[in-house]
Amino acid sequence: MVEKKHIVTAFDEDLTTLNDMMARMGALAETQLFASTEALIARNPSGLDDIIKRDKELDDLEALLNEKVIEIIALRAPRAEDLRRVIVALKVASTLERIGDLAKNIAKRNKVILGTTVKTQMLPSIRTMTSMVLKMLNKTLDAYVEVDAVTALDVMEADIEVDKLNTVVFQSLIEEMSSDQEQLKIGPHLLFVTKNIERIGDHITGIAEQIYFLHHGEMPDKTRPKADQSSSIALS
Amino acid sequence: MKRDGDMTLSTPKIKSSGIIVEYDGKRALHGIDLDIYPNEVTALIGPSGCGKSTFLRCINRMNDVIDNCKVSGRLMIDDTDVYDPEIDVVELRARVGMVFQKPNPFPKSIYDNVAYGPRIHGLTENKDDMDRIVKKSLKRAGLWDEVRERLDDKALGLSGGQQQRLCIARAIAVNPEILLMDEPCSALDPIATSIIEELINELRERFTIVIVTHSMQQAARVSQKTGYFHLGNIIEYGETNDIFTRPKNEQTEAYISGRIG
Ligand SMILES: Nc1ncnc2c1ncn2[C@@H]1O[C@H](COP(=O)(O)OP(=O)(O)OP(=O)(O)O)[C@@H](O)[C@H]1O
Ligand SMILES: [Mg+2]
């Protein structure tokens, strides 16, 4: 990141405001994801409606951030890394909003799952996947502020593990369903829950790529292998 | 200086090698190496006092008229060595026109302002030919329609933007190859500025244009190449698009993004 301050101090204040808004969005997205899977693990649906309602906060924050970006472009005519920063802010905010949507969807499905008495063996794996993804998100949000492209690359790497685990969980859920009719009440929802977590990992990777771009002025090499094989799995 | 591969496509129109300028023995330029390409607009940017105008004046030897100023190094326009003692400076200035920050029409008629250059350079004796040159130049400067009915009016009665276009018409009337512009829009309002910028864009088909500007937006809008000057050195030179999106040099980045350098 360019360390020097702008001559127009209000410009620095604008960029700080932008970072603060992003930090709030990031923290909220984290909380939403954490709370929605914790409810499932703890078999406690009481907080799920709140999660579903709070998603609107993320939408509102994104709208505010968009306005701020438009204002900065109009008033400050940012250039070079400054320009990348505001454009990247737009994209990252939109991605965080999408992560929020997926967390909300997880909450909705968990309501249905917890409305039954059927239990799955996959809770520990789902919890592991969630914490992997949360760790990625946390690192990414820090890397965003620091424009730390090295950490961004780590995050992209970490997503491969999430994809691998998702493939395993997908396989296991299919097996659960095929061995026990009762599981069909929750299995399809669980597939979506895990798929959503995996998608969130992809979105975080997208943010990490933006951080890399912010730093280097170009996108990272797109040759990383895709480790999520679930789309080619069939019941054997 | 090293240039990117894609910049070597055509031969430079202007080639500055190790140009050093001193005022009273104090260096204002420390050895400028710069290739300027034909039919392009090259913008020179940089903080006040970094030597942009000094460099521009080297190209048509306007520094000659400044007593305390000494130029050394080599400056070529095509195959002409500009600082060859044999060179006819009047002829050189016909090849290299200049437009200044403040519109400076002569206190004469609109017509006479444009006809002035062709007259002193003896381009024509013939009234019809002269009429044609004046009309063509005013047309190219985008001023013809506004002044065709009042060519005998005083030039100083025109608006600032019109005066500046008149100065451009005057500069191009002698059919130069190169047009130097030193902050040509700094005294103009945004509309007049846009008109001049559009004009610059049209003129580059015929002329090699070097423009000094303090407006980053203007440099970004009108030029294909940008050079960043700092304390008498050229710090970075390249495609305008690269300079304003991904400058390689930290000093350039700091300057174009308005940071304390
Ligand atoms: N006639 C002169 N006599 C003495 N010093 C001069 C003269 N003209 C310019 N200088 C010095 O040479 C240096 C470069 O000046 P120059 O006018 O080329 O800068 P510039 O980049 O065009 O600045 P600006 O953006 O303010 O027009 C400055 O330090 C200036 O003080
Ligand atoms: Mg100057």
Short mmCIF file of C-alpha atoms and ligand atoms in Angstrom, two decimals:
data_model
loop_
_atom_site.label_atom_id
_atom_site.label_comp_id
_atom_site.label_asym_id
_atom_site.label_seq_id
_atom_site.Cartn_x
_atom_site.Cartn_y
_atom_site.Cartn_z
CA MET A 1 0.00 0.00 0.00
CA VAL A 2 1.12 3.55 -0.69
CA GLU A 3 1.92 4.83 2.78
CA LYS A 4 2.14 8.52 2.08
CA LYS A 5 -0.76 10.70 3.04
CA HIS A 6 -2.79 12.71 0.57
CA ILE A 7 -2.30 16.45 0.47
CA VAL A 8 -6.08 16.78 0.66
CA THR A 9 -6.68 15.26 4.10
CA ALA A 10 -10.39 14.81 3.42
CA PHE A 11 -9.41 12.24 0.80
CA ASP A 12 -7.59 10.17 3.43
CA GLU A 13 -10.64 10.49 5.67
CA ASP A 14 -12.84 9.23 2.83
CA LEU A 15 -10.65 6.19 2.34
CA THR A 16 -10.65 5.52 6.08
CA THR A 17 -14.44 5.75 6.11
CA LEU A 18 -14.54 3.26 3.26
CA ASN A 19 -12.33 0.86 5.23
CA ASP A 20 -14.51 1.25 8.32
CA MET A 21 -17.66 0.50 6.35
CA MET A 22 -16.01 -2.56 4.87
CA ALA A 23 -14.90 -3.71 8.32
CA ARG A 24 -18.47 -3.45 9.57
CA MET A 25 -19.80 -5.42 6.63
CA GLY A 26 -17.10 -8.04 7.08
CA ALA A 27 -17.77 -8.41 10.80
CA LEU A 28 -21.49 -8.77 10.20
CA ALA A 29 -21.02 -11.36 7.45
CA GLU A 30 -18.76 -13.33 9.81
CA THR A 31 -21.29 -13.21 12.63
CA GLN A 32 -24.14 -14.24 10.36
CA LEU A 33 -22.30 -17.29 9.07
CA PHE A 34 -21.04 -18.31 12.50
CA ALA A 35 -24.43 -17.95 14.15
CA SER A 36 -26.33 -19.83 11.47
CA THR A 37 -24.16 -22.96 11.64
CA GLU A 38 -23.77 -22.80 15.43
CA ALA A 39 -27.56 -22.94 15.74
CA LEU A 40 -27.48 -26.22 13.79
CA ILE A 41 -24.66 -27.71 15.84
CA ALA A 42 -26.27 -26.71 19.13
CA ARG A 43 -29.74 -27.75 17.89
CA ASN A 44 -30.96 -24.37 19.05
CA PRO A 45 -33.13 -22.60 16.46
CA SER A 46 -33.96 -19.62 18.67
CA GLY A 47 -31.54 -17.20 16.99
CA LEU A 48 -32.24 -18.18 13.39
CA ASP A 49 -35.06 -15.69 12.76
CA ASP A 50 -32.82 -12.88 13.91
CA ILE A 51 -30.13 -13.97 11.47
CA ILE A 52 -32.66 -13.97 8.64
CA LYS A 53 -33.82 -10.48 9.64
CA ARG A 54 -30.32 -9.05 10.10
CA ASP A 55 -29.37 -9.76 6.51
CA LYS A 56 -31.03 -6.48 5.59
CA GLU A 57 -28.36 -4.66 7.60
CA LEU A 58 -25.75 -5.97 5.19
CA ASP A 59 -27.81 -4.80 2.22
CA ASP A 60 -28.10 -1.35 3.77
CA LEU A 61 -24.39 -1.15 4.52
CA GLU A 62 -23.60 -2.09 0.96
CA ALA A 63 -25.89 0.65 -0.33
CA LEU A 64 -24.14 3.18 1.91
CA LEU A 65 -20.75 2.01 0.73
CA ASN A 66 -21.81 2.32 -2.91
CA GLU A 67 -22.85 5.90 -2.29
CA LYS A 68 -19.53 6.65 -0.64
CA VAL A 69 -17.61 5.21 -3.58
CA ILE A 70 -19.60 7.29 -6.06
CA GLU A 71 -18.92 10.37 -3.95
CA ILE A 72 -15.18 9.64 -3.82
CA ILE A 73 -14.96 9.11 -7.57
CA ALA A 74 -16.92 12.28 -8.28
CA LEU A 75 -15.15 14.53 -5.80
CA ARG A 76 -11.61 13.17 -5.56
CA ALA A 77 -10.98 11.70 -9.04
CA PRO A 78 -8.82 8.90 -7.56
CA ARG A 79 -5.95 7.53 -9.64
CA ALA A 80 -3.67 4.51 -9.70
CA GLU A 81 -3.87 2.50 -6.46
CA ASP A 82 -6.46 4.91 -5.06
CA LEU A 83 -8.70 4.18 -8.02
CA ARG A 84 -8.20 0.44 -7.68
CA ARG A 85 -9.02 0.72 -4.00
CA VAL A 86 -12.44 2.27 -4.55
CA ILE A 87 -13.33 -0.05 -7.43
CA VAL A 88 -12.22 -3.06 -5.41
CA ALA A 89 -14.25 -1.75 -2.44
CA LEU A 90 -17.37 -1.87 -4.61
CA LYS A 91 -16.71 -5.46 -5.62
CA VAL A 92 -15.74 -6.66 -2.16
CA ALA A 93 -18.84 -5.07 -0.62
CA SER A 94 -21.03 -6.76 -3.19
CA THR A 95 -19.32 -10.08 -2.42
CA LEU A 96 -19.83 -9.65 1.33
CA GLU A 97 -23.48 -8.97 0.64
CA ARG A 98 -23.65 -12.24 -1.32
CA ILE A 99 -21.98 -14.06 1.58
CA GLY A 100 -24.67 -12.62 3.81
CA ASP A 101 -27.36 -13.99 1.48
CA LEU A 102 -25.83 -17.44 1.65
CA ALA A 103 -25.63 -17.27 5.45
CA LYS A 104 -29.29 -16.29 5.51
CA ASN A 105 -30.10 -19.24 3.27
CA ILE A 106 -28.21 -21.53 5.64
CA ALA A 107 -30.26 -20.13 8.53
CA LYS A 108 -33.53 -20.80 6.68
CA ARG A 109 -32.55 -24.38 5.90
CA ASN A 110 -31.38 -24.98 9.45
CA LYS A 111 -34.81 -23.92 10.66
CA VAL A 112 -36.33 -26.69 8.55
CA ILE A 113 -33.70 -29.21 9.65
CA LEU A 114 -34.17 -28.39 13.33
CA GLY A 115 -37.93 -28.64 12.87
CA THR A 116 -37.47 -32.41 12.50
CA THR A 117 -36.07 -34.91 14.96
CA VAL A 118 -33.80 -36.48 12.36
CA LYS A 119 -30.09 -36.31 13.22
CA THR A 120 -27.08 -36.37 10.95
CA GLN A 121 -23.57 -37.65 11.60
CA MET A 122 -22.10 -34.82 9.58
CA LEU A 123 -22.28 -32.03 12.15
CA PRO A 124 -18.58 -32.16 13.12
CA SER A 125 -17.58 -31.91 9.45
CA ILE A 126 -19.97 -29.03 8.85
CA ARG A 127 -18.54 -27.27 11.86
CA THR A 128 -15.01 -27.84 10.58
CA MET A 129 -15.92 -26.49 7.16
CA THR A 130 -17.49 -23.44 8.74
CA SER A 131 -14.49 -22.67 10.88
CA MET A 132 -12.15 -23.10 7.92
CA VAL A 133 -14.20 -20.63 5.95
CA LEU A 134 -14.49 -18.21 8.88
CA LYS A 135 -10.73 -18.28 9.29
CA MET A 136 -10.32 -17.48 5.61
CA LEU A 137 -12.77 -14.61 5.91
CA ASN A 138 -11.03 -13.22 8.94
CA LYS A 139 -7.60 -13.30 7.29
CA THR A 140 -9.02 -11.79 4.15
CA LEU A 141 -10.59 -8.86 5.94
CA ASP A 142 -7.27 -8.08 7.63
CA ALA A 143 -5.42 -8.49 4.35
CA TYR A 144 -7.84 -6.06 2.72
CA VAL A 145 -6.98 -3.26 5.11
CA GLU A 146 -3.25 -3.97 4.87
CA VAL A 147 -3.39 -4.65 1.10
CA ASP A 148 -1.48 -7.80 1.96
CA ALA A 149 -1.23 -9.81 -1.26
CA VAL A 150 0.81 -12.60 0.36
CA THR A 151 -1.93 -13.41 2.84
CA ALA A 152 -4.42 -13.15 -0.02
CA LEU A 153 -2.56 -15.93 -1.82
CA ASP A 154 -2.66 -18.04 1.39
CA VAL A 155 -6.40 -17.65 1.49
CA MET A 156 -6.77 -18.79 -2.11
CA GLU A 157 -4.71 -21.84 -1.20
CA ALA A 158 -6.86 -22.55 1.88
CA ASP A 159 -10.00 -22.66 -0.24
CA ILE A 160 -8.73 -25.82 -1.89
CA GLU A 161 -9.04 -27.63 1.48
CA VAL A 162 -12.61 -26.40 1.87
CA ASP A 163 -13.45 -27.75 -1.56
CA LYS A 164 -11.92 -31.12 -0.70
CA LEU A 165 -13.84 -31.39 2.53
CA ASN A 166 -17.04 -30.43 0.76
CA THR A 167 -16.57 -33.29 -1.66
CA VAL A 168 -16.22 -35.72 1.24
CA VAL A 169 -19.24 -34.34 3.09
CA PHE A 170 -21.33 -34.43 -0.06
CA GLN A 171 -20.48 -38.09 -0.56
CA SER A 172 -21.29 -38.90 3.07
CA LEU A 173 -24.63 -37.10 2.97
CA ILE A 174 -25.67 -39.09 -0.09
CA GLU A 175 -24.71 -42.26 1.72
CA GLU A 176 -26.66 -41.22 4.80
CA MET A 177 -29.72 -40.63 2.66
CA SER A 178 -29.41 -43.87 0.80
CA SER A 179 -29.06 -45.93 3.96
CA ASP A 180 -31.93 -44.31 5.86
CA GLN A 181 -35.20 -43.06 4.37
CA GLU A 182 -35.70 -40.70 7.32
CA GLN A 183 -32.58 -38.79 6.29
CA LEU A 184 -34.39 -37.62 3.16
CA LYS A 185 -36.25 -35.14 5.38
CA ILE A 186 -33.06 -33.21 6.09
CA GLY A 187 -30.43 -34.51 3.65
CA PRO A 188 -31.28 -32.25 0.69
CA HIS A 189 -31.20 -29.22 2.99
CA LEU A 190 -27.88 -30.31 4.43
CA LEU A 191 -26.50 -30.61 0.92
CA PHE A 192 -27.44 -27.00 0.34
CA VAL A 193 -26.04 -25.92 3.70
CA THR A 194 -22.66 -27.43 2.90
CA LYS A 195 -22.77 -26.22 -0.68
CA ASN A 196 -23.48 -22.71 0.62
CA ILE A 197 -20.50 -22.89 2.95
CA GLU A 198 -18.35 -24.04 0.05
CA ARG A 199 -19.70 -21.17 -2.10
CA ILE A 200 -18.84 -18.72 0.66
CA GLY A 201 -15.28 -20.06 0.47
CA ASP A 202 -15.29 -19.31 -3.26
CA HIS A 203 -16.54 -15.80 -2.64
CA ILE A 204 -13.82 -15.19 -0.07
CA THR A 205 -11.29 -16.42 -2.62
CA GLY A 206 -12.76 -13.84 -5.00
CA ILE A 207 -12.13 -11.14 -2.42
CA ALA A 208 -8.57 -12.40 -1.96
CA GLU A 209 -8.05 -12.09 -5.72
CA GLN A 210 -9.25 -8.50 -5.55
CA ILE A 211 -6.71 -7.80 -2.81
CA TYR A 212 -4.00 -9.24 -4.99
CA PHE A 213 -5.18 -7.01 -7.84
CA LEU A 214 -5.25 -4.01 -5.54
CA HIS A 215 -1.64 -4.58 -4.65
CA HIS A 216 -0.21 -5.64 -7.98
CA GLY A 217 -2.50 -3.95 -10.48
CA GLU A 218 -3.20 -7.29 -12.14
CA MET A 219 -5.17 -10.42 -11.35
CA PRO A 220 -3.41 -13.52 -9.97
CA ASP A 221 -2.74 -16.48 -12.23
CA LYS A 222 -6.02 -18.35 -12.68
CA THR A 223 -4.58 -21.83 -13.00
CA ARG A 224 -5.36 -23.12 -9.55
CA PRO A 225 -6.90 -26.58 -9.56
CA LYS A 226 -10.52 -26.96 -8.53
CA ALA A 227 -10.78 -29.39 -5.66
CA ASP A 228 -14.55 -29.52 -5.31
CA GLN A 229 -15.50 -32.71 -7.14
CA SER A 230 -19.04 -32.91 -5.78
CA SER A 231 -20.58 -31.96 -9.11
CA SER A 232 -19.38 -35.23 -10.60
CA ILE A 233 -20.42 -37.53 -7.76
CA ALA A 234 -23.19 -40.09 -8.30
CA LEU A 235 -24.59 -42.69 -5.92
CA SER A 236 -22.75 -45.93 -6.54
CA MET B 1 15.89 5.65 -20.35
CA LYS B 2 14.44 2.27 -21.15
CA ARG B 3 11.23 2.13 -23.06
CA ASP B 4 8.60 -0.55 -23.28
CA GLY B 5 8.67 -2.74 -26.35
CA ASP B 6 5.44 -1.35 -27.73
CA MET B 7 6.84 2.15 -27.75
CA THR B 8 9.45 1.48 -30.37
CA LEU B 9 6.99 0.99 -33.23
CA SER B 10 7.74 4.27 -34.99
CA THR B 11 10.83 6.43 -35.14
CA PRO B 12 10.82 9.37 -32.76
CA LYS B 13 10.01 12.79 -34.16
CA ILE B 14 11.95 14.47 -31.38
CA LYS B 15 14.91 12.85 -29.70
CA SER B 16 16.36 14.48 -26.63
CA SER B 17 19.66 13.03 -25.43
CA GLY B 18 21.29 14.28 -22.27
CA ILE B 19 19.77 17.75 -22.48
CA ILE B 20 21.14 19.90 -19.68
CA VAL B 21 19.89 23.41 -19.03
CA GLU B 22 21.50 25.91 -16.68
CA TYR B 23 20.26 29.31 -15.60
CA ASP B 24 23.19 31.39 -14.28
CA GLY B 25 25.16 28.18 -13.96
CA LYS B 26 22.45 26.56 -11.85
CA ARG B 27 21.05 23.40 -13.34
CA ALA B 28 17.35 23.30 -14.13
CA LEU B 29 17.51 20.13 -16.24
CA HIS B 30 19.98 17.38 -15.40
CA GLY B 31 20.25 15.50 -18.67
CA ILE B 32 16.93 14.65 -20.23
CA ASP B 33 16.67 11.57 -22.44
CA LEU B 34 13.28 11.49 -24.07
CA ASP B 35 11.89 10.25 -27.38
CA ILE B 36 8.72 11.92 -28.58
CA TYR B 37 6.71 10.18 -31.27
CA PRO B 38 4.93 11.65 -34.28
CA ASN B 39 1.17 12.07 -34.50
CA GLU B 40 0.78 11.60 -30.81
CA VAL B 41 0.16 13.91 -27.94
CA THR B 42 2.85 13.74 -25.30
CA ALA B 43 1.95 15.29 -21.96
CA LEU B 44 4.61 16.57 -19.59
CA ILE B 45 3.51 16.72 -15.98
CA GLY B 46 5.23 17.45 -12.69
CA PRO B 47 5.36 19.87 -9.80
CA SER B 48 5.96 23.56 -10.33
CA GLY B 49 9.57 24.39 -11.09
CA CYS B 50 10.52 20.85 -12.17
CA GLY B 51 11.58 22.07 -15.60
CA LYS B 52 8.66 21.29 -17.92
CA SER B 53 8.59 24.71 -19.58
CA THR B 54 12.37 24.78 -19.72
CA PHE B 55 12.34 21.47 -21.59
CA LEU B 56 9.59 22.62 -23.93
CA ARG B 57 11.58 25.75 -24.77
CA CYS B 58 14.58 23.59 -25.68
CA ILE B 59 12.63 22.08 -28.54
CA ASN B 60 12.25 25.33 -30.47
CA ARG B 61 15.24 27.11 -28.95
CA MET B 62 13.13 29.64 -27.15
CA ASN B 63 15.75 29.43 -24.39
CA ASP B 64 18.10 31.29 -26.74
CA VAL B 65 16.33 34.52 -25.94
CA ILE B 66 16.93 34.08 -22.21
CA ASP B 67 20.36 35.63 -21.53
CA ASN B 68 21.40 33.62 -18.49
CA CYS B 69 20.33 30.31 -20.00
CA LYS B 70 22.76 27.71 -21.32
CA VAL B 71 21.66 24.51 -23.07
CA SER B 72 23.88 21.50 -23.73
CA GLY B 73 23.26 17.97 -24.92
CA ARG B 74 21.66 16.91 -28.14
CA LEU B 75 18.18 17.50 -29.46
CA MET B 76 17.14 16.08 -32.80
CA ILE B 77 14.00 16.75 -34.79
CA ASP B 78 14.01 14.05 -37.45
CA ASP B 79 17.53 14.43 -38.88
CA THR B 80 17.97 18.03 -37.83
CA ASP B 81 20.30 18.78 -34.95
CA VAL B 82 18.40 21.64 -33.31
CA TYR B 83 21.50 23.03 -31.57
CA ASP B 84 23.66 22.93 -34.70
CA PRO B 85 25.12 26.47 -34.86
CA GLU B 86 24.39 26.54 -38.59
CA ILE B 87 20.69 26.16 -38.08
CA ASP B 88 18.28 28.93 -39.07
CA VAL B 89 16.32 29.53 -35.89
CA VAL B 90 13.52 31.37 -37.69
CA GLU B 91 13.03 28.38 -39.94
CA LEU B 92 13.15 26.07 -36.92
CA ARG B 93 10.38 28.04 -35.23
CA ALA B 94 8.29 27.68 -38.37
CA ARG B 95 8.63 23.92 -37.96
CA VAL B 96 7.93 24.07 -34.25
CA GLY B 97 4.94 26.20 -33.27
CA MET B 98 4.18 27.23 -29.72
CA VAL B 99 1.04 28.09 -27.78
CA PHE B 100 1.37 29.69 -24.38
CA GLN B 101 -0.49 29.61 -21.12
CA LYS B 102 -2.12 33.00 -21.55
CA PRO B 103 -3.70 33.62 -24.94
CA ASN B 104 -1.48 36.30 -26.45
CA PRO B 105 -2.96 37.52 -29.72
CA PHE B 106 -1.34 40.57 -31.27
CA PRO B 107 -3.33 43.78 -30.98
CA LYS B 108 -4.37 43.46 -34.59
CA SER B 109 -7.32 42.04 -36.49
CA ILE B 110 -8.26 38.39 -36.34
CA TYR B 111 -7.16 38.03 -39.95
CA ASP B 112 -3.79 39.67 -39.40
CA ASN B 113 -3.04 37.49 -36.40
CA VAL B 114 -3.31 34.37 -38.51
CA ALA B 115 -1.65 35.90 -41.57
CA TYR B 116 1.30 37.15 -39.53
CA GLY B 117 3.36 33.96 -39.62
CA PRO B 118 2.82 33.14 -43.27
CA ARG B 119 3.79 36.75 -44.10
CA ILE B 120 7.06 36.83 -42.17
CA HIS B 121 8.00 33.39 -43.41
CA GLY B 122 7.17 34.52 -46.94
CA LEU B 123 4.79 31.63 -47.49
CA THR B 124 2.82 33.69 -49.99
CA GLU B 125 2.56 37.17 -51.50
CA ASN B 126 -0.79 36.49 -53.06
CA LYS B 127 -3.98 37.78 -51.38
CA ASP B 128 -6.13 34.82 -52.47
CA ASP B 129 -3.58 32.33 -51.19
CA MET B 130 -3.36 34.18 -47.93
CA ASP B 131 -7.15 34.17 -47.59
CA ARG B 132 -7.08 30.45 -48.12
CA ILE B 133 -4.37 29.89 -45.48
CA VAL B 134 -6.22 32.05 -42.96
CA LYS B 135 -9.48 30.23 -43.56
CA LYS B 136 -7.88 26.79 -43.41
CA SER B 137 -6.04 27.58 -40.19
CA LEU B 138 -9.10 29.04 -38.50
CA LYS B 139 -11.10 26.01 -39.59
CA ARG B 140 -8.53 23.60 -38.18
CA ALA B 141 -8.51 25.57 -34.96
CA GLY B 142 -12.28 25.21 -34.82
CA LEU B 143 -12.82 28.97 -34.86
CA TRP B 144 -13.88 29.69 -38.43
CA ASP B 145 -17.65 29.54 -37.94
CA GLU B 146 -17.47 31.92 -35.01
CA VAL B 147 -15.35 34.58 -36.71
CA ARG B 148 -15.93 34.30 -40.47
CA GLU B 149 -18.18 37.36 -40.47
CA ARG B 150 -15.77 39.52 -38.52
CA LEU B 151 -12.26 38.76 -39.64
CA ASP B 152 -11.35 42.43 -39.49
CA ASP B 153 -12.45 42.85 -35.89
CA LYS B 154 -9.83 43.24 -33.21
CA ALA B 155 -8.54 39.88 -31.92
CA LEU B 156 -8.56 41.21 -28.37
CA GLY B 157 -12.35 41.47 -28.55
CA LEU B 158 -12.64 37.68 -28.59
CA SER B 159 -13.32 35.61 -25.50
CA GLY B 160 -10.39 33.91 -23.75
CA GLY B 161 -11.21 30.52 -25.26
CA GLN B 162 -11.59 32.05 -28.71
CA GLN B 163 -8.31 33.93 -28.31
CA GLN B 164 -6.55 30.70 -27.42
CA ARG B 165 -7.97 28.98 -30.49
CA LEU B 166 -6.84 32.00 -32.51
CA CYS B 167 -3.32 31.52 -31.13
CA ILE B 168 -3.51 27.89 -32.18
CA ALA B 169 -4.66 28.99 -35.66
CA ARG B 170 -1.74 31.42 -35.74
CA ALA B 171 0.68 28.69 -34.74
CA ILE B 172 -0.56 26.20 -37.33
CA ALA B 173 -0.86 28.78 -40.16
CA VAL B 174 2.82 28.27 -41.05
CA ASN B 175 2.19 24.54 -41.26
CA PRO B 176 4.54 23.42 -38.51
CA GLU B 177 5.39 19.79 -37.81
CA ILE B 178 5.40 20.14 -34.08
CA LEU B 179 3.11 22.04 -31.77
CA LEU B 180 4.31 22.89 -28.27
CA MET B 181 1.68 23.91 -25.76
CA ASP B 182 2.53 25.24 -22.33
CA GLU B 183 -0.56 24.98 -20.12
CA PRO B 184 -2.80 26.12 -22.96
CA CYS B 185 -6.04 25.82 -20.99
CA SER B 186 -5.09 27.13 -17.60
CA ALA B 187 -6.85 30.45 -18.24
CA LEU B 188 -9.95 28.87 -19.73
CA ASP B 189 -13.31 27.70 -18.39
CA PRO B 190 -14.28 24.00 -18.63
CA ILE B 191 -16.24 24.40 -21.86
CA ALA B 192 -13.48 26.31 -23.63
CA THR B 193 -11.06 23.71 -22.23
CA SER B 194 -13.07 20.84 -23.69
CA ILE B 195 -13.13 22.56 -27.07
CA ILE B 196 -9.35 22.97 -27.04
CA GLU B 197 -8.88 19.37 -25.89
CA GLU B 198 -11.07 18.11 -28.71
CA LEU B 199 -9.08 20.28 -31.08
CA ILE B 200 -5.78 18.88 -29.80
CA ASN B 201 -7.10 15.42 -30.46
CA GLU B 202 -7.93 16.35 -34.08
CA LEU B 203 -4.66 18.18 -34.63
CA ARG B 204 -2.54 15.23 -33.65
CA GLU B 205 -3.29 13.61 -37.00
CA ARG B 206 -1.17 16.33 -38.60
CA PHE B 207 1.18 17.45 -35.88
CA THR B 208 3.35 16.05 -33.15
CA ILE B 209 2.04 17.71 -30.02
CA VAL B 210 3.81 18.22 -26.72
CA ILE B 211 1.67 19.69 -23.99
CA VAL B 212 2.61 20.80 -20.50
CA THR B 213 -0.30 20.65 -18.13
CA HIS B 214 -0.98 20.83 -14.42
CA SER B 215 -4.28 19.06 -14.82
CA MET B 216 -3.92 15.31 -14.38
CA GLN B 217 -7.34 14.86 -15.93
CA GLN B 218 -6.28 16.85 -18.95
CA ALA B 219 -3.08 14.86 -19.40
CA ALA B 220 -5.12 11.66 -19.09
CA ARG B 221 -7.74 12.89 -21.54
CA VAL B 222 -5.60 14.28 -24.35
CA SER B 223 -2.31 12.43 -24.40
CA GLN B 224 -1.05 9.06 -25.54
CA LYS B 225 2.29 9.33 -23.73
CA THR B 226 3.03 11.00 -20.45
CA GLY B 227 6.33 12.03 -18.95
CA TYR B 228 6.67 12.84 -15.27
CA PHE B 229 9.31 15.45 -14.42
CA HIS B 230 10.68 16.00 -10.95
CA LEU B 231 13.48 18.38 -9.93
CA GLY B 232 14.91 18.60 -13.41
CA ASN B 233 14.84 14.89 -14.16
CA ILE B 234 12.43 12.75 -16.09
CA ILE B 235 11.31 10.17 -13.57
CA GLU B 236 8.92 8.09 -15.61
CA TYR B 237 7.78 8.10 -19.21
CA GLY B 238 5.33 5.77 -20.88
CA GLU B 239 1.84 5.12 -22.16
CA THR B 240 -0.57 7.56 -20.55
CA ASN B 241 -2.87 4.70 -19.70
CA ASP B 242 -0.12 2.96 -17.71
CA ILE B 243 1.11 6.12 -16.01
CA PHE B 244 -2.36 6.88 -14.65
CA THR B 245 -3.35 3.36 -13.71
CA ARG B 246 -0.14 1.52 -12.82
CA PRO B 247 2.82 3.88 -12.60
CA LYS B 248 6.03 1.98 -11.99
CA ASN B 249 7.69 4.67 -9.96
CA GLU B 250 6.59 5.54 -6.43
CA GLN B 251 7.27 9.24 -6.94
CA THR B 252 5.01 9.24 -9.99
CA GLU B 253 2.30 7.41 -8.06
CA ALA B 254 2.55 9.90 -5.20
CA TYR B 255 2.33 12.85 -7.57
CA ILE B 256 -0.58 11.67 -9.69
CA SER B 257 -2.58 10.59 -6.68
CA GLY B 258 -2.00 13.85 -4.85
CA ARG B 259 0.14 12.53 -2.03
CA ILE B 260 2.85 14.32 -0.15
CA GLY B 261 6.03 13.29 -1.95
N1 LIG C 1 14.55 32.72 -16.79
C1 LIG C 1 14.96 32.01 -15.74
N2 LIG C 1 15.98 32.42 -14.97
C2 LIG C 1 16.40 31.73 -13.92
N3 LIG C 1 15.87 30.57 -13.53
C3 LIG C 1 14.83 30.10 -14.24
C4 LIG C 1 14.32 30.79 -15.37
N4 LIG C 1 13.30 30.08 -15.88
C5 LIG C 1 13.17 28.99 -15.10
N5 LIG C 1 14.09 28.99 -14.11
C6 LIG C 1 14.26 27.95 -13.07
O1 LIG C 1 14.34 26.70 -13.67
C7 LIG C 1 13.60 25.74 -12.98
C8 LIG C 1 12.57 25.12 -13.91
O2 LIG C 1 11.62 26.10 -14.26
P1 LIG C 1 10.46 25.85 -15.29
O3 LIG C 1 9.79 27.15 -15.55
O4 LIG C 1 10.96 25.10 -16.44
O5 LIG C 1 9.51 24.90 -14.43
P2 LIG C 1 8.05 24.36 -14.78
O6 LIG C 1 8.09 22.90 -14.56
O7 LIG C 1 7.60 24.83 -16.09
O8 LIG C 1 7.18 25.03 -13.62
P3 LIG C 1 5.67 25.57 -13.66
O9 LIG C 1 4.84 24.36 -13.56
O10 LIG C 1 5.56 26.40 -12.43
O11 LIG C 1 5.46 26.33 -14.92
C9 LIG C 1 12.99 26.45 -11.79
O12 LIG C 1 13.79 26.22 -10.67
C10 LIG C 1 13.03 27.90 -12.18
O13 LIG C 1 13.17 28.72 -11.06
MG MG C 2 6.03 26.12 -16.75
#
